[in-house]
Amino acid sequence: TCTGRHLTTKELNELTRAVQTDRDYFAANPTAARSLVYGNPTTANSDPQKIGSEVGETDIESWAAWTLAANLLLNLDEVVTKN
């Protein structure tokens, strides 16, 4: 785990609820999901065709929701990184 410990039941429930809420949002807003997953298509390292085939357009909402979940977890104060 990124925190060095397992999530409590409460934390796991909150994370699960956040992922479902975000997935519902992205299902209703597929353009926002594509933008989050693909990034800015004008940047040099973004190739939406390549990323689209790797990610799979059929579940872009889940990819976007889990991207936000990873961001949430990695931004916790208790996440330790080596410099």
PDB file of N, CA and C in Angstrom:
ATOM      1  N   THR A   1       0.831  -1.185   0.000  1.00  0.00           N
ATOM      2  CA  THR A   1       0.000   0.000   0.000  1.00  0.00           C
ATOM      3  C   THR A   1       0.874   1.246   0.000  1.00  0.00           C
ATOM      4  N   CYS A   2       0.331   2.326  -0.459  1.00  0.00           N
ATOM      5  CA  CYS A   2       1.116   3.565  -0.542  1.00  0.00           C
ATOM      6  C   CYS A   2       1.297   4.224   0.819  1.00  0.00           C
ATOM      7  N   THR A   3       0.506   3.845   1.797  1.00  0.00           N
ATOM      8  CA  THR A   3       0.618   4.443   3.131  1.00  0.00           C
ATOM      9  C   THR A   3       1.437   3.587   4.090  1.00  0.00           C
ATOM     10  N   GLY A   4       1.784   2.390   3.685  1.00  0.00           N
ATOM     11  CA  GLY A   4       2.515   1.498   4.569  1.00  0.00           C
ATOM     12  C   GLY A   4       1.613   0.756   5.542  1.00  0.00           C
ATOM     13  N   ARG A   5       0.309   0.876   5.330  1.00  0.00           N
ATOM     14  CA  ARG A   5      -0.651   0.160   6.190  1.00  0.00           C
ATOM     15  C   ARG A   5      -1.889  -0.138   5.357  1.00  0.00           C
ATOM     16  N   HIS A   6      -2.700  -1.035   5.859  1.00  0.00           N
ATOM     17  CA  HIS A   6      -3.955  -1.351   5.191  1.00  0.00           C
ATOM     18  C   HIS A   6      -5.007  -0.304   5.553  1.00  0.00           C
ATOM     19  N   LEU A   7      -5.931  -0.079   4.665  1.00  0.00           N
ATOM     20  CA  LEU A   7      -7.026   0.842   4.950  1.00  0.00           C
ATOM     21  C   LEU A   7      -7.935   0.264   6.022  1.00  0.00           C
ATOM     22  N   THR A   8      -8.483   1.142   6.840  1.00  0.00           N
ATOM     23  CA  THR A   8      -9.505   0.700   7.789  1.00  0.00           C
ATOM     24  C   THR A   8     -10.785   0.431   7.000  1.00  0.00           C
ATOM     25  N   THR A   9     -11.728  -0.227   7.615  1.00  0.00           N
ATOM     26  CA  THR A   9     -13.012  -0.499   6.962  1.00  0.00           C
ATOM     27  C   THR A   9     -13.683   0.811   6.568  1.00  0.00           C
ATOM     28  N   LYS A  10     -13.652   1.784   7.448  1.00  0.00           N
ATOM     29  CA  LYS A  10     -14.252   3.092   7.164  1.00  0.00           C
ATOM     30  C   LYS A  10     -13.570   3.748   5.959  1.00  0.00           C
ATOM     31  N   GLU A  11     -12.245   3.730   5.938  1.00  0.00           N
ATOM     32  CA  GLU A  11     -11.511   4.336   4.825  1.00  0.00           C
ATOM     33  C   GLU A  11     -11.801   3.620   3.512  1.00  0.00           C
ATOM     34  N   LEU A  12     -11.859   2.308   3.562  1.00  0.00           N
ATOM     35  CA  LEU A  12     -12.155   1.533   2.366  1.00  0.00           C
ATOM     36  C   LEU A  12     -13.554   1.840   1.845  1.00  0.00           C
ATOM     37  N   ASN A  13     -14.511   1.954   2.758  1.00  0.00           N
ATOM     38  CA  ASN A  13     -15.877   2.310   2.358  1.00  0.00           C
ATOM     39  C   ASN A  13     -15.922   3.696   1.724  1.00  0.00           C
ATOM     40  N   GLU A  14     -15.200   4.648   2.303  1.00  0.00           N
ATOM     41  CA  GLU A  14     -15.167   6.002   1.754  1.00  0.00           C
ATOM     42  C   GLU A  14     -14.516   6.015   0.372  1.00  0.00           C
ATOM     43  N   LEU A  15     -13.433   5.277   0.206  1.00  0.00           N
ATOM     44  CA  LEU A  15     -12.762   5.210  -1.085  1.00  0.00           C
ATOM     45  C   LEU A  15     -13.658   4.553  -2.126  1.00  0.00           C
ATOM     46  N   THR A  16     -14.319   3.478  -1.744  1.00  0.00           N
ATOM     47  CA  THR A  16     -15.237   2.788  -2.653  1.00  0.00           C
ATOM     48  C   THR A  16     -16.378   3.707  -3.072  1.00  0.00           C
ATOM     49  N   ARG A  17     -16.908   4.437  -2.115  1.00  0.00           N
ATOM     50  CA  ARG A  17     -17.989   5.380  -2.410  1.00  0.00           C
ATOM     51  C   ARG A  17     -17.491   6.496  -3.336  1.00  0.00           C
ATOM     52  N   ALA A  18     -16.291   7.000  -3.106  1.00  0.00           N
ATOM     53  CA  ALA A  18     -15.724   8.059  -3.952  1.00  0.00           C
ATOM     54  C   ALA A  18     -15.530   7.567  -5.378  1.00  0.00           C
ATOM     55  N   VAL A  19     -15.021   6.347  -5.536  1.00  0.00           N
ATOM     56  CA  VAL A  19     -14.814   5.796  -6.874  1.00  0.00           C
ATOM     57  C   VAL A  19     -16.151   5.642  -7.590  1.00  0.00           C
ATOM     58  N   GLN A  20     -17.166   5.158  -6.898  1.00  0.00           N
ATOM     59  CA  GLN A  20     -18.478   4.990  -7.526  1.00  0.00           C
ATOM     60  C   GLN A  20     -19.088   6.340  -7.901  1.00  0.00           C
ATOM     61  N   THR A  21     -18.969   7.314  -7.018  1.00  0.00           N
ATOM     62  CA  THR A  21     -19.485   8.662  -7.310  1.00  0.00           C
ATOM     63  C   THR A  21     -18.778   9.256  -8.518  1.00  0.00           C
ATOM     64  N   ASP A  22     -17.439   9.122  -8.557  1.00  0.00           N
ATOM     65  CA  ASP A  22     -16.673   9.646  -9.692  1.00  0.00           C
ATOM     66  C   ASP A  22     -17.018   8.891 -10.974  1.00  0.00           C
ATOM     67  N   ARG A  23     -17.197   7.581 -10.864  1.00  0.00           N
ATOM     68  CA  ARG A  23     -17.546   6.791 -12.050  1.00  0.00           C
ATOM     69  C   ARG A  23     -18.905   7.226 -12.599  1.00  0.00           C
ATOM     70  N   ASP A  24     -19.851   7.463 -11.721  1.00  0.00           N
ATOM     71  CA  ASP A  24     -21.169   7.952 -12.147  1.00  0.00           C
ATOM     72  C   ASP A  24     -21.047   9.310 -12.840  1.00  0.00           C
ATOM     73  N   TYR A  25     -20.232  10.192 -12.258  1.00  0.00           N
ATOM     74  CA  TYR A  25     -20.023  11.508 -12.866  1.00  0.00           C
ATOM     75  C   TYR A  25     -19.431  11.367 -14.268  1.00  0.00           C
ATOM     76  N   PHE A  26     -18.397  10.546 -14.382  1.00  0.00           N
ATOM     77  CA  PHE A  26     -17.736  10.395 -15.683  1.00  0.00           C
ATOM     78  C   PHE A  26     -18.610   9.660 -16.694  1.00  0.00           C
ATOM     79  N   ALA A  27     -19.492   8.793 -16.222  1.00  0.00           N
ATOM     80  CA  ALA A  27     -20.434   8.140 -17.134  1.00  0.00           C
ATOM     81  C   ALA A  27     -21.367   9.176 -17.749  1.00  0.00           C
ATOM     82  N   ALA A  28     -21.731  10.183 -16.958  1.00  0.00           N
ATOM     83  CA  ALA A  28     -22.598  11.253 -17.452  1.00  0.00           C
ATOM     84  C   ALA A  28     -21.820  12.324 -18.216  1.00  0.00           C
ATOM     85  N   ASN A  29     -20.486  12.324 -18.053  1.00  0.00           N
ATOM     86  CA  ASN A  29     -19.630  13.333 -18.679  1.00  0.00           C
ATOM     87  C   ASN A  29     -18.423  12.666 -19.343  1.00  0.00           C
ATOM     88  N   PRO A  30     -18.645  11.904 -20.423  1.00  0.00           N
ATOM     89  CA  PRO A  30     -17.550  11.156 -21.035  1.00  0.00           C
ATOM     90  C   PRO A  30     -16.426  12.041 -21.574  1.00  0.00           C
ATOM     91  N   THR A  31     -16.741  13.266 -21.952  1.00  0.00           N
ATOM     92  CA  THR A  31     -15.682  14.167 -22.423  1.00  0.00           C
ATOM     93  C   THR A  31     -14.709  14.478 -21.290  1.00  0.00           C
ATOM     94  N   ALA A  32     -15.232  14.676 -20.090  1.00  0.00           N
ATOM     95  CA  ALA A  32     -14.380  14.926 -18.925  1.00  0.00           C
ATOM     96  C   ALA A  32     -13.519  13.698 -18.614  1.00  0.00           C
ATOM     97  N   ALA A  33     -14.100  12.512 -18.763  1.00  0.00           N
ATOM     98  CA  ALA A  33     -13.339  11.278 -18.517  1.00  0.00           C
ATOM     99  C   ALA A  33     -12.191  11.152 -19.514  1.00  0.00           C
ATOM    100  N   ARG A  34     -12.488  11.385 -20.788  1.00  0.00           N
ATOM    101  CA  ARG A  34     -11.439  11.290 -21.807  1.00  0.00           C
ATOM    102  C   ARG A  34     -10.342  12.325 -21.563  1.00  0.00           C
ATOM    103  N   SER A  35     -10.746  13.519 -21.182  1.00  0.00           N
ATOM    104  CA  SER A  35      -9.773  14.583 -20.921  1.00  0.00           C
ATOM    105  C   SER A  35      -8.852  14.215 -19.764  1.00  0.00           C
ATOM    106  N   LEU A  36      -9.413  13.647 -18.713  1.00  0.00           N
ATOM    107  CA  LEU A  36      -8.608  13.252 -17.561  1.00  0.00           C
ATOM    108  C   LEU A  36      -7.651  12.125 -17.914  1.00  0.00           C
ATOM    109  N   VAL A  37      -8.146  11.100 -18.598  1.00  0.00           N
ATOM    110  CA  VAL A  37      -7.323   9.930 -18.902  1.00  0.00           C
ATOM    111  C   VAL A  37      -6.294  10.224 -19.993  1.00  0.00           C
ATOM    112  N   TYR A  38      -6.722  10.909 -21.030  1.00  0.00           N
ATOM    113  CA  TYR A  38      -5.824  11.164 -22.160  1.00  0.00           C
ATOM    114  C   TYR A  38      -4.920  12.361 -21.934  1.00  0.00           C
ATOM    115  N   GLY A  39      -5.325  13.259 -21.054  1.00  0.00           N
ATOM    116  CA  GLY A  39      -4.564  14.481 -20.877  1.00  0.00           C
ATOM    117  C   GLY A  39      -4.880  15.456 -22.000  1.00  0.00           C
ATOM    118  N   ASN A  40      -4.064  16.442 -22.125  1.00  0.00           N
ATOM    119  CA  ASN A  40      -4.242  17.438 -23.171  1.00  0.00           C
ATOM    120  C   ASN A  40      -3.714  16.867 -24.483  1.00  0.00           C
ATOM    121  N   PRO A  41      -4.583  16.654 -25.467  1.00  0.00           N
ATOM    122  CA  PRO A  41      -4.130  16.034 -26.716  1.00  0.00           C
ATOM    123  C   PRO A  41      -3.153  16.884 -27.517  1.00  0.00           C
ATOM    124  N   THR A  42      -2.935  18.124 -27.105  1.00  0.00           N
ATOM    125  CA  THR A  42      -1.986  18.962 -27.829  1.00  0.00           C
ATOM    126  C   THR A  42      -0.570  18.848 -27.277  1.00  0.00           C
ATOM    127  N   THR A  43      -0.408  18.174 -26.135  1.00  0.00           N
ATOM    128  CA  THR A  43       0.938  18.016 -25.594  1.00  0.00           C
ATOM    129  C   THR A  43       1.714  16.993 -26.408  1.00  0.00           C
ATOM    130  N   ALA A  44       3.003  17.143 -26.405  1.00  0.00           N
ATOM    131  CA  ALA A  44       3.868  16.327 -27.269  1.00  0.00           C
ATOM    132  C   ALA A  44       3.791  14.834 -26.959  1.00  0.00           C
ATOM    133  N   ASN A  45       3.591  14.467 -25.693  1.00  0.00           N
ATOM    134  CA  ASN A  45       3.630  13.054 -25.317  1.00  0.00           C
ATOM    135  C   ASN A  45       2.270  12.371 -25.331  1.00  0.00           C
ATOM    136  N   SER A  46       1.228  13.090 -25.710  1.00  0.00           N
ATOM    137  CA  SER A  46      -0.111  12.502 -25.706  1.00  0.00           C
ATOM    138  C   SER A  46      -0.476  12.013 -27.098  1.00  0.00           C
ATOM    139  N   ASP A  47      -0.859  10.776 -27.191  1.00  0.00           N
ATOM    140  CA  ASP A  47      -1.343  10.186 -28.441  1.00  0.00           C
ATOM    141  C   ASP A  47      -2.659   9.503 -28.127  1.00  0.00           C
ATOM    142  N   PRO A  48      -3.786  10.229 -28.268  1.00  0.00           N
ATOM    143  CA  PRO A  48      -5.084   9.661 -27.880  1.00  0.00           C
ATOM    144  C   PRO A  48      -5.403   8.344 -28.551  1.00  0.00           C
ATOM    145  N   GLN A  49      -4.961   8.136 -29.779  1.00  0.00           N
ATOM    146  CA  GLN A  49      -5.226   6.865 -30.449  1.00  0.00           C
ATOM    147  C   GLN A  49      -4.540   5.728 -29.710  1.00  0.00           C
ATOM    148  N   LYS A  50      -3.270   5.924 -29.362  1.00  0.00           N
ATOM    149  CA  LYS A  50      -2.521   4.875 -28.659  1.00  0.00           C
ATOM    150  C   LYS A  50      -3.095   4.644 -27.262  1.00  0.00           C
ATOM    151  N   ILE A  51      -3.318   5.736 -26.533  1.00  0.00           N
ATOM    152  CA  ILE A  51      -3.847   5.600 -25.187  1.00  0.00           C
ATOM    153  C   ILE A  51      -5.233   4.986 -25.222  1.00  0.00           C
ATOM    154  N   GLY A  52      -6.068   5.413 -26.168  1.00  0.00           N
ATOM    155  CA  GLY A  52      -7.417   4.873 -26.279  1.00  0.00           C
ATOM    156  C   GLY A  52      -7.429   3.381 -26.473  1.00  0.00           C
ATOM    157  N   SER A  53      -6.485   2.870 -27.252  1.00  0.00           N
ATOM    158  CA  SER A  53      -6.453   1.432 -27.478  1.00  0.00           C
ATOM    159  C   SER A  53      -5.954   0.685 -26.246  1.00  0.00           C
ATOM    160  N   GLU A  54      -5.072   1.319 -25.470  1.00  0.00           N
ATOM    161  CA  GLU A  54      -4.564   0.681 -24.256  1.00  0.00           C
ATOM    162  C   GLU A  54      -5.596   0.739 -23.132  1.00  0.00           C
ATOM    163  N   VAL A  55      -6.261   1.870 -22.998  1.00  0.00           N
ATOM    164  CA  VAL A  55      -7.227   2.063 -21.922  1.00  0.00           C
ATOM    165  C   VAL A  55      -8.519   1.334 -22.224  1.00  0.00           C
ATOM    166  N   GLY A  56      -8.989   1.436 -23.427  1.00  0.00           N
ATOM    167  CA  GLY A  56     -10.250   0.813 -23.796  1.00  0.00           C
ATOM    168  C   GLY A  56     -11.401   1.766 -23.561  1.00  0.00           C
ATOM    169  N   GLU A  57     -11.919   2.315 -24.631  1.00  0.00           N
ATOM    170  CA  GLU A  57     -12.997   3.300 -24.540  1.00  0.00           C
ATOM    171  C   GLU A  57     -14.223   2.761 -23.822  1.00  0.00           C
ATOM    172  N   THR A  58     -14.402   1.459 -23.780  1.00  0.00           N
ATOM    173  CA  THR A  58     -15.617   0.911 -23.193  1.00  0.00           C
ATOM    174  C   THR A  58     -15.702   1.135 -21.691  1.00  0.00           C
ATOM    175  N   ASP A  59     -14.587   1.396 -21.039  1.00  0.00           N
ATOM    176  CA  ASP A  59     -14.603   1.590 -19.581  1.00  0.00           C
ATOM    177  C   ASP A  59     -13.809   2.819 -19.177  1.00  0.00           C
ATOM    178  N   ILE A  60     -13.874   3.844 -19.998  1.00  0.00           N
ATOM    179  CA  ILE A  60     -13.117   5.064 -19.724  1.00  0.00           C
ATOM    180  C   ILE A  60     -13.551   5.703 -18.404  1.00  0.00           C
ATOM    181  N   GLU A  61     -14.823   5.512 -18.022  1.00  0.00           N
ATOM    182  CA  GLU A  61     -15.316   6.080 -16.764  1.00  0.00           C
ATOM    183  C   GLU A  61     -14.570   5.499 -15.564  1.00  0.00           C
ATOM    184  N   SER A  62     -14.331   4.197 -15.602  1.00  0.00           N
ATOM    185  CA  SER A  62     -13.602   3.559 -14.496  1.00  0.00           C
ATOM    186  C   SER A  62     -12.154   4.009 -14.457  1.00  0.00           C
ATOM    187  N   TRP A  63     -11.531   4.120 -15.623  1.00  0.00           N
ATOM    188  CA  TRP A  63     -10.147   4.600 -15.660  1.00  0.00           C
ATOM    189  C   TRP A  63     -10.056   5.989 -15.050  1.00  0.00           C
ATOM    190  N   ALA A  64     -10.973   6.861 -15.404  1.00  0.00           N
ATOM    191  CA  ALA A  64     -10.964   8.221 -14.870  1.00  0.00           C
ATOM    192  C   ALA A  64     -11.216   8.216 -13.362  1.00  0.00           C
ATOM    193  N   ALA A  65     -12.191   7.434 -12.915  1.00  0.00           N
ATOM    194  CA  ALA A  65     -12.511   7.375 -11.483  1.00  0.00           C
ATOM    195  C   ALA A  65     -11.333   6.843 -10.677  1.00  0.00           C
ATOM    196  N   TRP A  66     -10.678   5.796 -11.160  1.00  0.00           N
ATOM    197  CA  TRP A  66      -9.537   5.238 -10.436  1.00  0.00           C
ATOM    198  C   TRP A  66      -8.318   6.150 -10.516  1.00  0.00           C
ATOM    199  N   THR A  67      -8.225   6.969 -11.549  1.00  0.00           N
ATOM    200  CA  THR A  67      -7.155   7.972 -11.615  1.00  0.00           C
ATOM    201  C   THR A  67      -7.316   8.967 -10.473  1.00  0.00           C
ATOM    202  N   LEU A  68      -8.547   9.405 -10.243  1.00  0.00           N
ATOM    203  CA  LEU A  68      -8.797  10.319  -9.129  1.00  0.00           C
ATOM    204  C   LEU A  68      -8.553   9.637  -7.787  1.00  0.00           C
ATOM    205  N   ALA A  69      -8.910   8.361  -7.672  1.00  0.00           N
ATOM    206  CA  ALA A  69      -8.673   7.631  -6.420  1.00  0.00           C
ATOM    207  C   ALA A  69      -7.177   7.521  -6.133  1.00  0.00           C
ATOM    208  N   ALA A  70      -6.398   7.230  -7.167  1.00  0.00           N
ATOM    209  CA  ALA A  70      -4.945   7.148  -6.986  1.00  0.00           C
ATOM    210  C   ALA A  70      -4.386   8.502  -6.572  1.00  0.00           C
ATOM    211  N   ASN A  71      -4.883   9.555  -7.196  1.00  0.00           N
ATOM    212  CA  ASN A  71      -4.452  10.906  -6.842  1.00  0.00           C
ATOM    213  C   ASN A  71      -4.783  11.207  -5.382  1.00  0.00           C
ATOM    214  N   LEU A  72      -5.989  10.832  -4.963  1.00  0.00           N
ATOM    215  CA  LEU A  72      -6.408  11.044  -3.588  1.00  0.00           C
ATOM    216  C   LEU A  72      -5.457  10.331  -2.616  1.00  0.00           C
ATOM    217  N   LEU A  73      -5.187   9.071  -2.876  1.00  0.00           N
ATOM    218  CA  LEU A  73      -4.324   8.285  -1.983  1.00  0.00           C
ATOM    219  C   LEU A  73      -2.886   8.807  -1.958  1.00  0.00           C
ATOM    220  N   LEU A  74      -2.355   9.134  -3.129  1.00  0.00           N
ATOM    221  CA  LEU A  74      -0.963   9.577  -3.188  1.00  0.00           C
ATOM    222  C   LEU A  74      -0.751  10.973  -2.609  1.00  0.00           C
ATOM    223  N   ASN A  75      -1.823  11.726  -2.421  1.00  0.00           N
ATOM    224  CA  ASN A  75      -1.714  13.052  -1.832  1.00  0.00           C
ATOM    225  C   ASN A  75      -1.978  13.075  -0.331  1.00  0.00           C
ATOM    226  N   LEU A  76      -2.174  11.904   0.268  1.00  0.00           N
ATOM    227  CA  LEU A  76      -2.336  11.850   1.720  1.00  0.00           C
ATOM    228  C   LEU A  76      -1.036  12.252   2.406  1.00  0.00           C
ATOM    229  N   ASP A  77      -1.140  12.937   3.520  1.00  0.00           N
ATOM    230  CA  ASP A  77       0.048  13.366   4.252  1.00  0.00           C
ATOM    231  C   ASP A  77       0.914  12.188   4.706  1.00  0.00           C
ATOM    232  N   GLU A  78       0.283  11.027   4.920  1.00  0.00           N
ATOM    233  CA  GLU A  78       1.040   9.880   5.435  1.00  0.00           C
ATOM    234  C   GLU A  78       1.774   9.090   4.357  1.00  0.00           C
ATOM    235  N   VAL A  79       1.614   9.465   3.099  1.00  0.00           N
ATOM    236  CA  VAL A  79       2.351   8.789   2.031  1.00  0.00           C
ATOM    237  C   VAL A  79       3.782   9.296   2.047  1.00  0.00           C
ATOM    238  N   VAL A  80       4.706   8.362   2.142  1.00  0.00           N
ATOM    239  CA  VAL A  80       6.120   8.724   2.223  1.00  0.00           C
ATOM    240  C   VAL A  80       6.793   8.421   0.898  1.00  0.00           C
ATOM    241  N   THR A  81       7.555   9.377   0.416  1.00  0.00           N
ATOM    242  CA  THR A  81       8.334   9.169  -0.799  1.00  0.00           C
ATOM    243  C   THR A  81       9.789   9.423  -0.507  1.00  0.00           C
ATOM    244  N   LYS A  82      10.648   8.766  -1.250  1.00  0.00           N
ATOM    245  CA  LYS A  82      12.083   8.991  -1.099  1.00  0.00           C
ATOM    246  C   LYS A  82      12.508  10.096  -2.052  1.00  0.00           C
ATOM    247  N   ASN A  83      13.379  10.947  -1.581  1.00  0.00           N
ATOM    248  CA  ASN A  83      13.883  12.017  -2.441  1.00  0.00           C
ATOM    249  C   ASN A  83      15.085  11.543  -3.214  1.00  0.00           C
TER     250      ASN A  83
END
